[in-house]
Short mmCIF file of C-alpha atoms in Angstrom, two decimals:
data_model
loop_
_atom_site.label_atom_id
_atom_site.label_comp_id
_atom_site.label_asym_id
_atom_site.label_seq_id
_atom_site.Cartn_x
_atom_site.Cartn_y
_atom_site.Cartn_z
CA MET U 1 -161.76 146.37 219.21
CA ALA U 2 -164.71 144.06 219.00
CA GLU U 3 -167.50 145.21 216.75
CA GLN U 4 -170.53 146.33 218.72
CA GLU U 5 -173.87 144.73 218.01
CA ARG U 6 -176.36 146.86 216.14
CA PRO U 7 -179.49 147.92 217.97
CA ASP U 8 -182.30 145.42 218.00
CA VAL U 9 -184.65 145.69 215.07
CA ALA U 10 -188.35 145.86 215.79
CA THR U 11 -189.79 142.76 214.26
CA ALA U 12 -193.20 141.22 213.83
CA VAL U 13 -194.14 138.02 215.60
CA GLN U 14 -192.37 136.16 212.82
CA PRO U 15 -189.14 137.98 211.94
CA THR U 16 -188.05 137.90 208.32
CA LEU U 17 -184.75 137.25 206.61
CA VAL U 18 -184.52 141.01 205.93
CA ASP U 19 -184.89 141.72 209.67
CA VAL U 20 -181.90 139.46 210.35
CA ALA U 21 -179.88 141.17 207.60
CA VAL U 22 -180.56 144.65 209.01
CA ALA U 23 -179.75 143.58 212.56
CA ALA U 24 -176.49 141.92 211.52
CA GLY U 25 -175.50 144.70 209.14
CA VAL U 26 -175.18 142.41 206.13
CA SER U 27 -177.02 141.86 202.89
CA ARG U 28 -180.06 139.64 202.48
CA GLN U 29 -177.96 137.34 200.25
CA THR U 30 -175.38 136.91 203.00
CA VAL U 31 -178.06 135.72 205.41
CA SER U 32 -179.34 133.33 202.74
CA ASN U 33 -175.80 132.02 202.22
CA VAL U 34 -175.37 131.44 205.94
CA LEU U 35 -178.55 129.35 205.90
CA HIS U 36 -177.98 127.42 202.68
CA ALA U 37 -174.28 127.70 201.77
CA PRO U 38 -172.35 128.61 204.93
CA GLY U 39 -169.02 127.74 203.33
CA ARG U 40 -169.30 130.86 201.18
CA VAL U 41 -169.34 133.20 204.21
CA ARG U 42 -166.36 134.26 206.35
CA ALA U 43 -166.38 132.70 209.80
CA GLU U 44 -166.75 135.98 211.72
CA THR U 45 -169.62 137.15 209.50
CA ARG U 46 -171.31 133.77 209.75
CA GLU U 47 -171.10 133.83 213.55
CA ARG U 48 -172.61 137.32 213.69
CA VAL U 49 -175.50 136.35 211.41
CA GLU U 50 -176.13 133.14 213.37
CA HIS U 51 -176.19 135.21 216.58
CA PHE U 52 -178.98 137.44 215.27
CA ILE U 53 -180.88 134.49 213.80
CA ALA U 54 -180.99 133.01 217.30
CA LYS U 55 -181.63 136.34 219.04
CA LEU U 56 -184.55 137.30 216.80
CA GLY U 57 -185.94 133.81 216.70
CA TYR U 58 -185.93 133.74 212.90
CA GLN U 59 -187.39 130.60 211.27
CA PRO U 60 -186.98 130.04 207.50
CA ASN U 61 -190.20 130.01 205.51
CA ARG U 62 -190.54 126.28 204.90
CA VAL U 63 -193.46 126.74 202.54
CA ALA U 64 -191.44 129.03 200.30
CA GLN U 65 -188.50 126.65 200.45
CA ASP U 66 -190.72 123.76 199.46
CA LEU U 67 -192.11 125.75 196.54
CA ARG U 68 -188.60 126.58 195.36
CA ALA U 69 -187.53 122.98 195.74
CA ASN U 70 -190.51 121.74 193.75
CA ALA U 71 -189.86 124.30 191.01
CA SER U 72 -186.24 123.21 190.76
CA ARG U 73 -187.46 119.69 190.03
CA MET U 74 -189.66 120.70 187.11
CA ILE U 75 -188.47 120.49 183.49
CA GLY U 76 -190.44 122.39 180.86
CA TYR U 77 -191.43 120.74 177.59
CA ARG U 78 -193.62 122.04 174.78
CA ILE U 79 -196.01 119.42 173.44
CA ARG U 80 -197.33 119.41 169.88
CA PRO U 81 -200.16 117.52 168.17
CA LEU U 82 -199.41 114.46 166.05
CA ALA U 83 -198.87 115.33 162.39
CA PRO U 84 -201.92 114.55 160.23
CA GLY U 85 -201.57 111.32 158.29
CA ALA U 86 -198.79 109.89 160.46
CA LEU U 87 -199.33 106.40 161.86
CA ALA U 88 -197.15 106.91 164.91
CA SER U 89 -194.68 109.44 166.17
CA ILE U 90 -191.25 109.04 167.69
CA HIS U 91 -192.31 111.97 169.85
CA ASP U 92 -194.40 109.69 172.09
CA ARG U 93 -191.45 107.39 172.81
CA PHE U 94 -189.17 110.35 173.48
CA LEU U 95 -191.64 111.99 175.85
CA HIS U 96 -192.01 108.75 177.80
CA ALA U 97 -188.23 108.21 177.88
CA LEU U 98 -187.69 111.77 179.10
CA ALA U 99 -190.30 111.39 181.83
CA GLU U 100 -188.76 108.12 182.99
CA ALA U 101 -185.27 109.63 183.07
CA GLY U 102 -186.60 112.59 185.05
CA ARG U 103 -188.45 110.40 187.53
CA ALA U 104 -185.29 108.45 188.23
CA ALA U 105 -183.65 111.75 189.25
CA ASP U 106 -186.69 113.01 191.21
CA HIS U 107 -187.63 115.46 188.47
CA HIS U 108 -190.86 115.80 186.55
CA LEU U 109 -192.04 117.28 183.27
CA LEU U 110 -194.07 120.45 183.06
CA LEU U 111 -195.93 120.28 179.75
CA PHE U 112 -197.06 123.46 178.00
CA THR U 113 -198.22 124.55 174.57
CA ALA U 114 -197.17 127.41 172.31
CA ASP U 115 -198.21 128.55 168.86
CA ASP U 116 -194.69 128.67 167.42
CA GLY U 117 -191.01 128.71 168.30
CA ARG U 118 -190.97 132.36 169.35
CA ALA U 119 -193.92 131.84 171.67
CA GLU U 120 -192.22 128.75 173.07
CA ALA U 121 -189.07 130.72 173.97
CA GLU U 122 -191.15 133.49 175.57
CA ALA U 123 -193.17 130.97 177.58
CA ALA U 124 -189.98 129.27 178.73
CA ALA U 125 -188.56 132.59 179.91
CA ARG U 126 -191.74 133.38 181.87
CA LEU U 127 -191.78 129.95 183.49
CA ARG U 128 -188.13 130.31 184.38
CA ARG U 129 -188.62 133.76 185.96
CA SER U 130 -191.66 132.63 187.96
CA GLY U 131 -189.91 129.52 189.23
CA GLY U 132 -192.27 127.23 187.35
CA ALA U 133 -189.44 125.24 185.76
CA ALA U 134 -185.68 125.08 186.15
CA GLY U 135 -184.81 124.18 182.56
CA PHE U 136 -186.28 123.16 179.22
CA VAL U 137 -186.01 120.56 176.49
CA LEU U 138 -186.26 121.50 172.82
CA TYR U 139 -187.69 118.92 170.43
CA ASP U 140 -187.80 118.76 166.63
CA VAL U 141 -184.96 121.25 166.08
CA THR U 142 -184.66 122.44 162.47
CA ALA U 143 -181.61 123.62 160.52
CA ASP U 144 -182.41 127.33 160.97
CA ASP U 145 -184.24 126.99 164.29
CA ALA U 146 -184.27 130.31 166.16
CA ARG U 147 -185.13 128.81 169.56
CA PRO U 148 -181.57 127.98 170.71
CA ASP U 149 -180.36 131.54 170.12
CA ALA U 150 -183.49 132.95 171.74
CA LEU U 151 -183.08 130.86 174.90
CA LEU U 152 -179.35 131.59 175.04
CA GLY U 153 -180.11 135.30 174.89
CA LEU U 154 -182.69 134.97 177.65
CA GLY U 155 -180.33 132.99 179.88
CA VAL U 156 -182.69 130.01 180.03
CA PRO U 157 -181.04 126.59 180.58
CA PHE U 158 -182.01 124.05 177.91
CA VAL U 159 -180.90 120.96 176.00
CA ALA U 160 -181.99 120.18 172.45
CA PHE U 161 -182.95 116.85 170.91
CA GLY U 162 -181.60 117.57 167.44
CA ARG U 163 -179.40 120.38 166.24
CA THR U 164 -179.25 123.36 163.93
CA ALA U 165 -177.02 123.62 160.87
CA GLN U 166 -174.85 126.33 162.46
CA GLY U 167 -173.81 127.35 165.96
CA THR U 168 -174.03 123.91 167.54
CA ASP U 169 -170.95 124.64 169.65
CA ARG U 170 -172.92 127.23 171.62
CA TYR U 171 -175.50 124.99 173.27
CA ALA U 172 -176.00 121.43 174.51
CA TRP U 173 -177.68 118.92 172.21
CA VAL U 174 -178.24 115.21 171.75
CA ASP U 175 -179.01 113.76 168.34
CA VAL U 176 -179.24 110.51 166.42
CA ASP U 177 -176.88 109.88 163.50
CA ASN U 178 -179.59 109.85 160.83
CA PRO U 179 -177.27 109.47 157.82
CA ALA U 180 -175.75 106.39 159.43
CA GLY U 181 -179.21 104.86 159.73
CA THR U 182 -180.17 105.09 156.06
CA ALA U 183 -176.63 104.14 155.02
CA ALA U 184 -176.93 100.97 157.12
CA ALA U 185 -180.20 100.17 155.35
CA VAL U 186 -178.53 100.52 151.94
CA ASP U 187 -175.58 98.38 153.03
CA HIS U 188 -177.97 95.67 154.18
CA LEU U 189 -179.87 95.71 150.87
CA VAL U 190 -176.68 95.66 148.80
CA HIS U 191 -175.51 92.64 150.77
CA ARG U 192 -178.82 90.96 149.85
CA GLY U 193 -178.00 91.52 146.17
CA HIS U 194 -180.05 94.64 145.39
CA ARG U 195 -178.70 97.21 142.94
CA ARG U 196 -181.75 99.37 142.20
CA ILE U 197 -182.49 100.81 145.62
CA GLY U 198 -185.02 103.61 145.73
CA TYR U 199 -185.56 106.29 148.35
CA VAL U 200 -188.90 107.70 149.53
CA GLY U 201 -188.42 110.73 151.76
CA TRP U 202 -189.47 114.22 152.76
CA PRO U 203 -189.09 117.36 150.61
CA ALA U 204 -185.71 119.08 150.85
CA GLY U 205 -185.37 121.61 153.65
CA ASP U 206 -186.27 119.43 156.62
CA THR U 207 -183.16 118.85 158.76
CA VAL U 208 -183.86 115.22 159.70
CA GLY U 209 -185.22 114.37 156.26
CA ASP U 210 -182.22 115.88 154.52
CA ARG U 211 -179.77 113.96 156.70
CA ARG U 212 -181.56 110.67 156.09
CA ALA U 213 -181.52 111.33 152.35
CA GLN U 214 -177.81 112.18 152.54
CA GLY U 215 -177.11 108.82 154.16
CA TRP U 216 -178.92 106.98 151.35
CA GLN U 217 -177.10 109.01 148.69
CA ALA U 218 -173.66 108.55 150.25
CA ALA U 219 -174.13 104.79 150.55
CA ILE U 220 -175.37 104.51 146.96
CA GLU U 221 -172.26 106.33 145.77
CA ARG U 222 -169.98 104.26 147.98
CA HIS U 223 -171.35 101.06 146.45
CA GLY U 224 -171.02 102.42 142.90
CA LEU U 225 -174.78 102.39 142.26
CA THR U 226 -175.36 106.02 141.31
CA ALA U 227 -176.29 105.23 137.71
CA GLU U 228 -178.84 102.61 138.73
CA CYS U 229 -180.41 104.68 141.52
CA ARG U 230 -180.23 108.36 140.57
CA SER U 231 -183.80 108.36 139.18
CA LEU U 232 -185.23 106.42 142.13
CA ASP U 233 -185.30 109.29 144.64
CA VAL U 234 -188.81 110.67 145.30
CA ARG U 235 -190.00 113.08 148.00
CA GLY U 236 -193.32 114.07 149.55
CA GLU U 237 -195.20 114.63 152.79
CA ASP U 238 -194.98 112.14 155.63
CA SER U 239 -198.25 110.23 155.24
CA VAL U 240 -199.34 106.77 154.18
CA THR U 241 -201.21 108.20 151.20
CA ALA U 242 -198.17 110.14 149.98
CA GLY U 243 -195.98 107.09 150.49
CA THR U 244 -198.35 105.01 148.36
CA GLN U 245 -198.40 107.58 145.58
CA MET U 246 -194.63 107.94 145.53
CA ALA U 247 -194.19 104.17 145.46
CA TYR U 248 -196.55 103.98 142.45
CA ALA U 249 -194.30 106.49 140.69
CA LEU U 250 -191.24 104.33 141.38
CA LEU U 251 -192.89 101.06 140.34
CA ALA U 252 -194.01 102.61 137.06
CA ARG U 253 -190.41 103.37 136.01
CA PRO U 254 -188.97 101.31 133.10
CA GLU U 255 -186.48 99.89 135.58
CA PRO U 256 -188.26 99.98 138.96
CA PRO U 257 -186.44 99.45 142.23
CA THR U 258 -186.11 96.01 143.76
CA ALA U 259 -185.75 97.65 147.18
CA VAL U 260 -186.88 100.89 148.81
CA VAL U 261 -185.52 102.78 151.82
CA THR U 262 -187.92 105.28 153.40
CA ALA U 263 -187.47 108.24 155.73
CA THR U 264 -190.16 106.99 158.16
CA ASP U 265 -192.23 103.93 158.93
CA THR U 266 -195.31 105.91 157.87
CA LEU U 267 -193.92 106.25 154.36
CA ALA U 268 -192.84 102.60 154.43
CA VAL U 269 -196.43 101.51 155.12
CA GLY U 270 -197.46 103.46 152.02
CA VAL U 271 -194.81 101.62 150.00
CA LEU U 272 -196.05 98.27 151.35
CA ARG U 273 -199.59 99.13 150.31
CA ALA U 274 -198.52 100.15 146.81
CA ALA U 275 -196.40 97.02 146.35
CA GLN U 276 -199.27 94.76 147.37
CA GLN U 277 -201.70 96.57 145.09
CA TRP U 278 -199.13 96.25 142.28
CA GLY U 279 -199.20 92.49 142.78
CA LEU U 280 -195.77 92.24 144.37
CA GLU U 281 -194.93 90.12 147.41
CA VAL U 282 -193.01 92.20 149.90
CA GLY U 283 -189.87 90.40 150.97
CA ARG U 284 -189.72 88.31 147.79
CA ASP U 285 -190.36 90.67 144.85
CA ILE U 286 -189.42 93.90 146.58
CA ALA U 287 -187.67 94.78 149.83
CA VAL U 288 -188.73 97.68 152.05
CA VAL U 289 -186.90 99.29 154.99
CA GLY U 290 -188.46 102.00 157.16
CA PHE U 291 -187.07 104.35 159.80
CA ASP U 292 -187.95 104.79 163.51
CA ASP U 293 -188.95 101.17 164.26
CA THR U 294 -192.40 102.07 165.52
CA PRO U 295 -194.81 99.45 166.89
CA THR U 296 -196.38 99.48 163.42
CA ALA U 297 -193.11 98.23 161.93
CA ALA U 298 -192.98 95.31 164.33
CA ALA U 299 -196.65 94.46 163.69
CA LEU U 300 -196.13 94.41 159.91
CA ASP U 301 -192.78 92.59 160.09
CA LEU U 302 -191.17 95.64 158.49
CA SER U 303 -187.41 96.12 158.68
CA SER U 304 -186.67 99.51 160.19
CA VAL U 305 -183.92 101.69 161.63
CA ARG U 306 -184.33 101.99 165.39
CA GLN U 307 -183.40 105.21 167.14
CA PRO U 308 -181.97 104.79 170.68
CA ILE U 309 -184.71 106.99 172.09
CA GLU U 310 -184.43 105.75 175.67
CA LEU U 311 -180.72 106.59 175.63
CA VAL U 312 -181.48 109.98 174.09
CA GLY U 313 -183.94 110.70 176.89
CA ARG U 314 -181.41 109.79 179.58
CA HIS U 315 -178.65 111.89 178.00
CA VAL U 316 -180.93 114.90 177.50
CA MET U 317 -182.16 114.78 181.09
CA SER U 318 -178.74 114.23 182.69
CA THR U 319 -177.20 117.03 180.61
CA LEU U 320 -180.01 119.42 181.53
CA LEU U 321 -179.80 118.58 185.23
CA ASP U 322 -176.06 119.28 185.12
CA ALA U 323 -176.80 122.63 183.50
CA THR U 324 -179.51 123.67 185.97
CA SER U 325 -177.42 122.66 188.99
CA ALA U 326 -174.61 124.88 187.70
CA VAL U 327 -176.77 128.00 187.32
CA ALA U 328 -175.79 129.29 190.74
CA ARG U 329 -172.14 129.22 189.78
CA PRO U 330 -170.61 132.13 187.81
CA ARG U 331 -171.59 131.82 184.17
CA PRO U 332 -168.99 132.00 181.40
CA SER U 333 -169.58 134.31 178.53
CA ALA U 334 -171.62 133.07 175.59
CA SER U 335 -168.48 132.93 173.43
CA THR U 336 -166.63 130.65 175.85
CA ALA U 337 -169.53 128.63 177.32
CA PRO U 338 -168.82 124.93 176.86
CA SER U 339 -171.37 122.84 174.98
CA THR U 340 -172.28 119.21 175.34
CA GLU U 341 -172.71 117.28 172.11
CA ARG U 342 -173.76 113.64 171.81
CA LEU U 343 -174.37 111.93 168.47
CA LEU U 344 -175.86 108.48 169.03
CA ALA U 345 -175.84 105.60 166.55
CA PRO U 346 -179.12 104.00 165.41
CA ARG U 347 -179.51 100.27 164.74
CA LEU U 348 -181.08 98.46 161.80
CA ILE U 349 -183.70 95.88 162.79
CA ILE U 350 -184.02 93.31 160.02
CA ARG U 351 -187.38 91.61 159.49
CA SER U 352 -189.04 89.68 156.67
CA SER U 353 -189.68 92.75 154.50
CA SER U 354 -185.98 92.81 153.52
CA ALA U 355 -184.40 89.61 154.81
CA SER U 356 -184.56 87.56 151.58
CA PRO U 357 -182.07 87.79 148.69
CA ALA U 358 -182.88 90.16 145.82
CA PRO U 359 -185.11 88.71 143.08
CA ALA U 360 -183.08 87.15 140.26
CA HIS U 361 -185.04 88.47 137.28
CA ARG U 362 -185.93 92.06 138.09
#
């Protein structure tokens, strides 16, 4: 026996999606599926809903649809001020690379500020609930960073540039192989004949800084130079002034280094300044290699380890867009949710600050 139509529903001049649902005897979500994903609805139900859409003269709210579409093309990103004393920041290159990757996929960045990591996670959750952004990018992730767990708990899609020390199988991240970068710098200097290779880096406890120091240490050990280099490891804040002071400390040693690897180009500029004030010619008397290959490094002809930031930006954006497009599908549990991990190799750019052979009499 054919199902009888339900009585007409009194509607306003512009009937709503709810009016159609009541008239057809289905849920609001079913009507939405008929409009946007008809393949999910049984044929007989779809026909009944389409009948009442036509009978009531229902027209979807195009303004609301446009707002939802625009929100789905927004990616949230917390911006932070440049660290005091730093000459340049890799953050600027990453932000530009991320914006370019988003633009290529018809997505745009929604920049916001927050006082700390907890506030950032809360702001991301609010933006997600309000439709302000579909997903988020985490930057400058530390070893014990609480943001990934917080966003996982809130059900907010995100991808991290960098990774924590634990739990990296639970979320998507893209990172640069920092130990490989400093190890490549040591290999290069050893091949130029250096045996006393110093390291100027950040204090222990910073994830990126620790990994760069580990790369230097591992390469020193691999080349059998531990005895010559164990006292040539100094740490301090990331500023030109601190780099200069730490370089003075190295140059004052009874057996000073003939080459120095630094954790950043900012510190490398401090080493260059100290060497020049010490009366040394960089590239002849002492070799210096920085990290990040900033425009400053190119301007000063400083060898430096280049991060593939443009590639990082593309991977982060593509991974996040995959995640946000899958939100409508049933979500696996947190314990079985697949993660996406990409560890990208940096590249050493050799310039005059380290290209020459090691000095013969130092």
